[in-house]
Short mmCIF file of C-alpha atoms and ligand atoms in Angstrom, two decimals:
data_model
loop_
_atom_site.label_atom_id
_atom_site.label_comp_id
_atom_site.label_asym_id
_atom_site.label_seq_id
_atom_site.Cartn_x
_atom_site.Cartn_y
_atom_site.Cartn_z
CA MET A 1 47.62 -2.20 -11.84
CA ALA A 2 46.44 -4.18 -8.77
CA ARG A 3 42.99 -5.10 -8.37
CA ARG A 4 41.93 -4.34 -4.67
CA LYS A 5 40.74 -7.56 -2.61
CA LYS A 6 37.10 -8.68 -2.92
CA ILE A 7 35.67 -9.19 0.30
CA TYR A 8 32.44 -10.68 -0.33
CA GLU A 9 30.15 -10.86 -3.22
CA GLY A 10 26.24 -10.92 -2.83
CA LYS A 11 23.26 -11.10 -4.95
CA ALA A 12 22.93 -7.19 -5.45
CA LYS A 13 26.22 -6.01 -4.07
CA ALA A 14 29.96 -6.59 -3.85
CA LEU A 15 32.21 -5.54 -0.63
CA TYR A 16 35.83 -4.52 -1.42
CA GLU A 17 38.59 -3.41 0.78
CA GLY A 18 38.31 0.01 1.70
CA PRO A 19 41.30 2.73 1.49
CA GLU A 20 41.51 2.97 5.06
CA PRO A 21 41.29 -0.04 7.69
CA GLY A 22 37.79 -0.27 8.93
CA THR A 23 36.28 0.85 5.68
CA LEU A 24 34.89 -0.80 2.71
CA VAL A 25 33.68 -0.34 -0.70
CA GLN A 26 30.09 -1.18 -1.55
CA TYR A 27 29.60 -1.73 -5.43
CA PHE A 28 26.25 -2.01 -6.58
CA LYS A 29 25.83 -4.56 -9.25
CA ASP A 30 22.51 -4.43 -11.57
CA ASP A 31 21.76 -7.96 -10.71
CA ALA A 32 18.12 -8.42 -9.69
CA THR A 33 16.86 -11.57 -7.70
CA ALA A 34 13.78 -12.76 -6.17
CA PHE A 35 12.24 -15.77 -4.29
CA ASN A 36 15.62 -17.04 -3.07
CA ALA A 37 17.30 -16.27 -6.02
CA GLU A 38 14.97 -18.49 -7.91
CA LYS A 39 14.33 -15.45 -10.28
CA LYS A 40 17.23 -13.80 -11.90
CA SER A 41 17.78 -10.95 -14.34
CA VAL A 42 20.11 -8.02 -15.17
CA ILE A 43 18.34 -4.80 -14.94
CA GLU A 44 20.77 -2.11 -16.44
CA GLY A 45 20.76 0.88 -14.19
CA LYS A 46 19.39 -0.25 -10.98
CA GLY A 47 22.71 -0.45 -9.18
CA VAL A 48 23.25 3.36 -9.83
CA LEU A 49 19.80 4.03 -8.75
CA ASN A 50 20.30 2.15 -5.75
CA ASN A 51 23.62 3.47 -4.88
CA ARG A 52 21.96 7.07 -5.13
CA LEU A 53 18.77 6.06 -3.30
CA SER A 54 20.82 4.52 -0.31
CA GLU A 55 22.65 7.38 -0.07
CA PHE A 56 19.98 10.12 0.28
CA PHE A 57 18.50 7.62 3.02
CA MET A 58 21.57 6.93 5.11
CA THR A 59 22.37 10.58 4.82
CA GLY A 60 18.85 11.47 5.85
CA LEU A 61 19.08 9.05 8.86
CA SER A 62 22.16 10.11 9.92
CA ASN A 63 21.23 13.98 9.96
CA ILE A 64 18.43 12.82 12.17
CA GLY A 65 21.08 11.19 14.82
CA ILE A 66 20.62 7.60 13.54
CA PRO A 67 23.87 5.97 13.08
CA THR A 68 24.89 4.22 9.85
CA HIS A 69 27.83 2.84 8.18
CA PHE A 70 27.66 5.15 5.05
CA ILE A 71 30.67 7.23 5.05
CA LYS A 72 30.09 8.93 1.13
CA ARG A 73 29.40 8.17 -2.15
CA LEU A 74 32.75 7.44 -4.09
CA ASN A 75 31.05 7.28 -7.94
CA MET A 76 28.01 5.91 -9.79
CA ARG A 77 27.93 2.35 -8.22
CA GLU A 78 30.17 2.70 -5.31
CA GLN A 79 30.16 4.39 -1.83
CA LEU A 80 32.52 4.12 1.00
CA ILE A 81 31.13 2.38 4.36
CA ARG A 82 32.45 1.79 7.67
CA GLN A 83 33.25 -1.95 7.96
CA CYS A 84 30.74 -3.79 10.71
CA GLU A 85 29.78 -6.73 11.91
CA ILE A 86 26.33 -7.64 10.49
CA ILE A 87 23.68 -9.03 12.77
CA PRO A 88 22.60 -11.99 11.18
CA LEU A 89 19.14 -11.16 10.98
CA GLU A 90 16.83 -9.15 8.25
CA VAL A 91 14.79 -6.57 10.74
CA ILE A 92 11.38 -6.46 8.82
CA VAL A 93 9.27 -3.50 9.42
CA ARG A 94 5.64 -3.14 8.27
CA ASN A 95 2.74 -0.64 8.02
CA PHE A 96 0.48 -2.26 5.95
CA ALA A 97 -0.02 -6.18 5.01
CA ALA A 98 2.00 -7.41 1.86
CA GLY A 99 4.17 -10.08 1.04
CA SER A 100 4.78 -12.74 3.04
CA MET A 101 2.80 -11.04 5.93
CA ALA A 102 -0.34 -11.12 3.61
CA LYS A 103 -0.02 -14.67 2.35
CA ARG A 104 0.51 -15.99 6.04
CA LEU A 105 -2.35 -14.26 7.63
CA GLY A 106 -4.93 -14.56 4.41
CA LEU A 107 -4.74 -10.66 4.62
CA GLU A 108 -5.53 -8.33 1.86
CA GLU A 109 -2.43 -6.35 0.39
CA GLY A 110 -2.79 -2.68 1.87
CA VAL A 111 -4.62 -3.23 4.93
CA GLN A 112 -3.24 -0.93 7.39
CA LEU A 113 -1.89 -2.56 10.69
CA PRO A 114 -2.94 -1.98 14.15
CA ARG A 115 0.63 -0.42 14.49
CA PRO A 116 3.89 -0.63 13.06
CA ILE A 117 5.05 -4.56 13.39
CA ILE A 118 8.44 -5.86 13.51
CA GLU A 119 9.51 -9.30 12.63
CA PHE A 120 13.19 -10.91 12.07
CA SER A 121 14.27 -13.43 9.48
CA TYR A 122 17.48 -15.41 10.35
CA LYS A 123 19.92 -14.56 7.25
CA ASP A 124 20.43 -17.68 5.80
CA ASP A 125 19.96 -18.38 1.96
CA ALA A 126 20.34 -22.00 2.16
CA LEU A 127 17.60 -22.08 4.11
CA GLY A 128 15.35 -19.10 2.65
CA ASP A 129 16.12 -16.85 5.48
CA PRO A 130 13.18 -18.24 7.94
CA LEU A 131 11.09 -16.11 9.87
CA VAL A 132 12.40 -16.43 13.64
CA PRO A 133 11.29 -15.62 16.87
CA GLU A 134 13.10 -13.44 19.33
CA GLU A 135 13.64 -16.10 21.56
CA TYR A 136 15.73 -18.08 19.09
CA ILE A 137 17.79 -14.87 18.44
CA ILE A 138 18.66 -14.75 22.17
CA ALA A 139 18.95 -18.37 22.90
CA PHE A 140 21.20 -19.10 19.62
CA GLY A 141 23.25 -16.03 20.44
CA TRP A 142 22.62 -14.29 17.23
CA ALA A 143 21.96 -10.89 19.21
CA SER A 144 21.68 -10.25 22.90
CA GLN A 145 18.33 -9.13 24.62
CA GLN A 146 19.84 -5.64 24.95
CA GLU A 147 20.90 -5.28 21.32
CA LEU A 148 17.33 -6.96 20.16
CA ASP A 149 15.86 -3.68 22.08
CA ASP A 150 17.83 -1.35 20.56
CA VAL A 151 17.64 -3.03 17.33
CA ILE A 152 13.62 -2.74 17.90
CA ALA A 153 13.79 1.07 18.95
CA LEU A 154 16.00 1.54 15.62
CA GLY A 155 13.95 -0.22 13.25
CA LEU A 156 11.08 2.13 14.75
CA ARG A 157 12.91 5.34 14.15
CA VAL A 158 14.09 4.41 10.88
CA ASN A 159 10.21 3.71 9.94
CA ASP A 160 9.13 7.11 11.23
CA TYR A 161 11.98 8.82 9.17
CA LEU A 162 11.50 6.80 6.07
CA SER A 163 7.60 6.62 6.48
CA GLY A 164 7.52 10.71 6.58
CA VAL A 165 9.92 11.32 3.70
CA MET A 166 8.18 9.07 1.35
CA TYR A 167 4.89 10.23 2.66
CA GLY A 168 5.81 13.96 1.57
CA VAL A 169 6.41 12.75 -2.15
CA GLY A 170 3.13 11.14 -2.41
CA ILE A 171 4.59 7.64 -1.86
CA LYS A 172 3.42 5.02 0.87
CA LEU A 173 5.84 2.63 2.91
CA ILE A 174 3.99 -0.42 3.03
CA ASP A 175 6.85 -2.46 4.55
CA PHE A 176 11.01 -2.73 4.64
CA LYS A 177 13.80 -4.76 5.48
CA ILE A 178 17.06 -3.33 7.29
CA GLU A 179 20.27 -4.75 8.58
CA ILE A 180 22.38 -3.95 11.54
CA GLY A 181 25.59 -4.08 12.25
CA ARG A 182 27.99 -3.50 15.16
CA ILE A 183 30.92 -1.04 15.04
CA TRP A 184 33.38 -0.80 17.96
CA GLU A 185 35.15 2.09 19.45
CA GLY A 186 37.27 1.03 21.87
CA ASP A 187 35.88 -0.72 24.23
CA PHE A 188 32.22 0.33 23.59
CA MET A 189 30.05 -1.02 20.84
CA ARG A 190 27.44 0.82 18.77
CA LEU A 191 24.65 -0.56 16.36
CA VAL A 192 24.34 1.06 12.87
CA VAL A 193 21.88 0.90 10.05
CA ALA A 194 24.12 -1.20 7.55
CA ASP A 195 23.71 -2.85 3.84
CA GLU A 196 21.39 -0.63 2.01
CA ILE A 197 18.10 1.04 1.81
CA SER A 198 16.39 0.92 -1.61
CA PRO A 199 13.43 0.29 -3.50
CA ASP A 200 14.89 -3.03 -3.40
CA SER A 201 14.14 -3.75 0.07
CA CYS A 202 11.15 -1.69 0.40
CA ARG A 203 7.54 -1.76 -0.29
CA LEU A 204 6.62 1.64 -2.28
CA TRP A 205 3.34 2.49 -3.49
CA ASP A 206 2.28 5.60 -5.04
CA VAL A 207 -0.54 7.45 -2.58
CA GLU A 208 -2.89 8.30 -4.86
CA SER A 209 -3.26 5.36 -7.46
CA GLY A 210 -1.65 2.53 -5.33
CA LYS A 211 1.04 1.66 -7.97
CA LYS A 212 4.04 -0.14 -7.09
CA LEU A 213 7.32 1.37 -7.23
CA ASP A 214 9.60 -1.36 -5.89
CA LYS A 215 11.20 -4.57 -6.31
CA ASP A 216 7.60 -6.21 -6.71
CA VAL A 217 7.54 -4.91 -10.31
CA PHE A 218 10.40 -7.11 -10.78
CA ARG A 219 9.24 -10.03 -8.83
CA HIS A 220 5.68 -10.33 -10.30
CA ASP A 221 6.49 -8.74 -13.79
CA ILE A 222 4.48 -5.54 -13.79
CA GLY A 223 6.04 -3.25 -15.58
CA SER A 224 9.79 -1.43 -15.72
CA LEU A 225 11.80 -1.81 -12.70
CA THR A 226 14.01 1.15 -13.77
CA ASP A 227 11.14 3.07 -14.71
CA ALA A 228 9.60 2.70 -11.06
CA TYR A 229 12.88 3.42 -9.27
CA SER A 230 13.50 6.15 -11.68
CA GLU A 231 10.24 7.70 -10.67
CA VAL A 232 11.22 7.43 -6.75
CA ALA A 233 14.48 9.17 -7.43
CA HIS A 234 12.70 11.84 -9.37
CA ARG A 235 10.47 12.71 -7.13
CA LEU A 236 13.09 12.59 -4.05
CA GLY A 237 15.20 14.63 -6.19
CA VAL A 238 17.65 12.38 -6.20
CA LEU A 239 18.23 11.66 -9.57
CA PRO A 240 20.84 13.69 -11.86
CA SER A 241 19.54 16.97 -13.62
CA ASN A 242 19.17 15.27 -16.85
CA GLY A 243 16.97 12.60 -15.60
CA LYS A 244 19.25 9.74 -17.33
CA ILE A 245 20.86 7.13 -15.67
CA ASP A 246 24.06 5.74 -17.57
CA ALA A 247 24.22 2.52 -16.32
CA ASN A 248 27.44 1.60 -18.42
CA ILE A 249 29.53 4.00 -15.73
CA THR A 250 30.80 1.45 -13.42
CA GLN A 251 33.60 2.48 -11.39
CA ILE A 252 35.91 5.47 -11.73
CA ASN A 253 38.75 5.51 -9.52
P1 TMP B 1 8.36 -9.93 2.85
O1 TMP B 1 6.75 -9.80 2.68
O2 TMP B 1 8.39 -11.07 1.20
O3 TMP B 1 8.80 -10.90 3.87
O4 TMP B 1 9.13 -8.79 2.45
C1 TMP B 1 8.92 -7.84 3.50
C2 TMP B 1 9.90 -6.81 2.96
O5 TMP B 1 11.42 -7.11 3.12
C3 TMP B 1 10.01 -6.17 2.09
O6 TMP B 1 9.81 -4.58 1.75
C4 TMP B 1 10.87 -6.81 0.87
C5 TMP B 1 11.87 -6.86 1.69
N1 TMP B 1 12.80 -8.00 1.53
C6 TMP B 1 14.15 -7.92 1.42
O7 TMP B 1 14.70 -6.64 1.50
N2 TMP B 1 14.77 -9.08 1.18
C7 TMP B 1 14.42 -10.40 1.08
O8 TMP B 1 14.98 -11.07 0.93
C8 TMP B 1 13.08 -10.56 1.30
C9 TMP B 1 12.51 -11.94 1.41
C10 TMP B 1 12.36 -9.28 1.43
N1 LIG B 2 16.36 -10.67 -2.05
C1 LIG B 2 15.67 -12.46 -1.95
C2 LIG B 2 16.43 -13.00 -3.51
O1 LIG B 2 17.18 -12.38 -3.79
C3 LIG B 2 14.19 -11.98 -2.39
C4 LIG B 2 13.58 -10.87 -2.59
O2 LIG B 2 13.78 -9.91 -2.47
O3 LIG B 2 12.44 -11.28 -3.31
O4 LIG B 2 15.91 -13.98 -3.79
#
């Protein structure tokens, strides 16, 4: 059987040619990395959970009128997406101090910020995804001023949606990262939320206990990552009814 063409392989996902022009298949791996891949592991079932969770969040965004690259989930580890041109930025939205911001400013983790704060990192693994000011983004042409304004507006809408959904199940959205892509429809271009939205790319704390339910569990070795992600999936009603993830199912098709 002819193997379909792999377009790209990243740290946690791979992209394959899709069934129609303008589509791709996004495959969620079990690989976990942190600190720019200095720390690596394979965590059975992570890809299955993130595929489900990203489907849930992308569908929710689409339901409230925020365009995304997501078309449909194909199986346990794969989803069909629209091909887009990724703007080479990590768009980070923060509600509470944590991670690199807490470190940079000497803030205690969990301190509420005066308002949601957006920051951008330039996507370049060799450079360690450096934080960049808006001035760089415009001057180097990574995005136009209009696009950047639209990206900020999108980031804030995604933040409102995700904060509300998470708070509804007793989880505080500390911060998250999204990536934005361009899709052309004839002469018109629009921006869509791309990549993934999952506990790999968010900080999620239990409202009551402050327990971490995101990739910090892996970054700092503070428990089982699949337990944490399963907890998020359970609370959102995303996990299959028997509550177990069969990590061995890779692709059907
Ligand atoms: P940071 O505090 O380490 O800068 O991370 C901010 C948010 O971005 C946090 O929710 C984790 C997420 N993130 C990624 O999704 N990918 C990355 O490579 C990094 C560094 C952070
Ligand atoms: N995603 C980054 C890495 O693979 C960093 C992180 O999430 O902590 O290393």
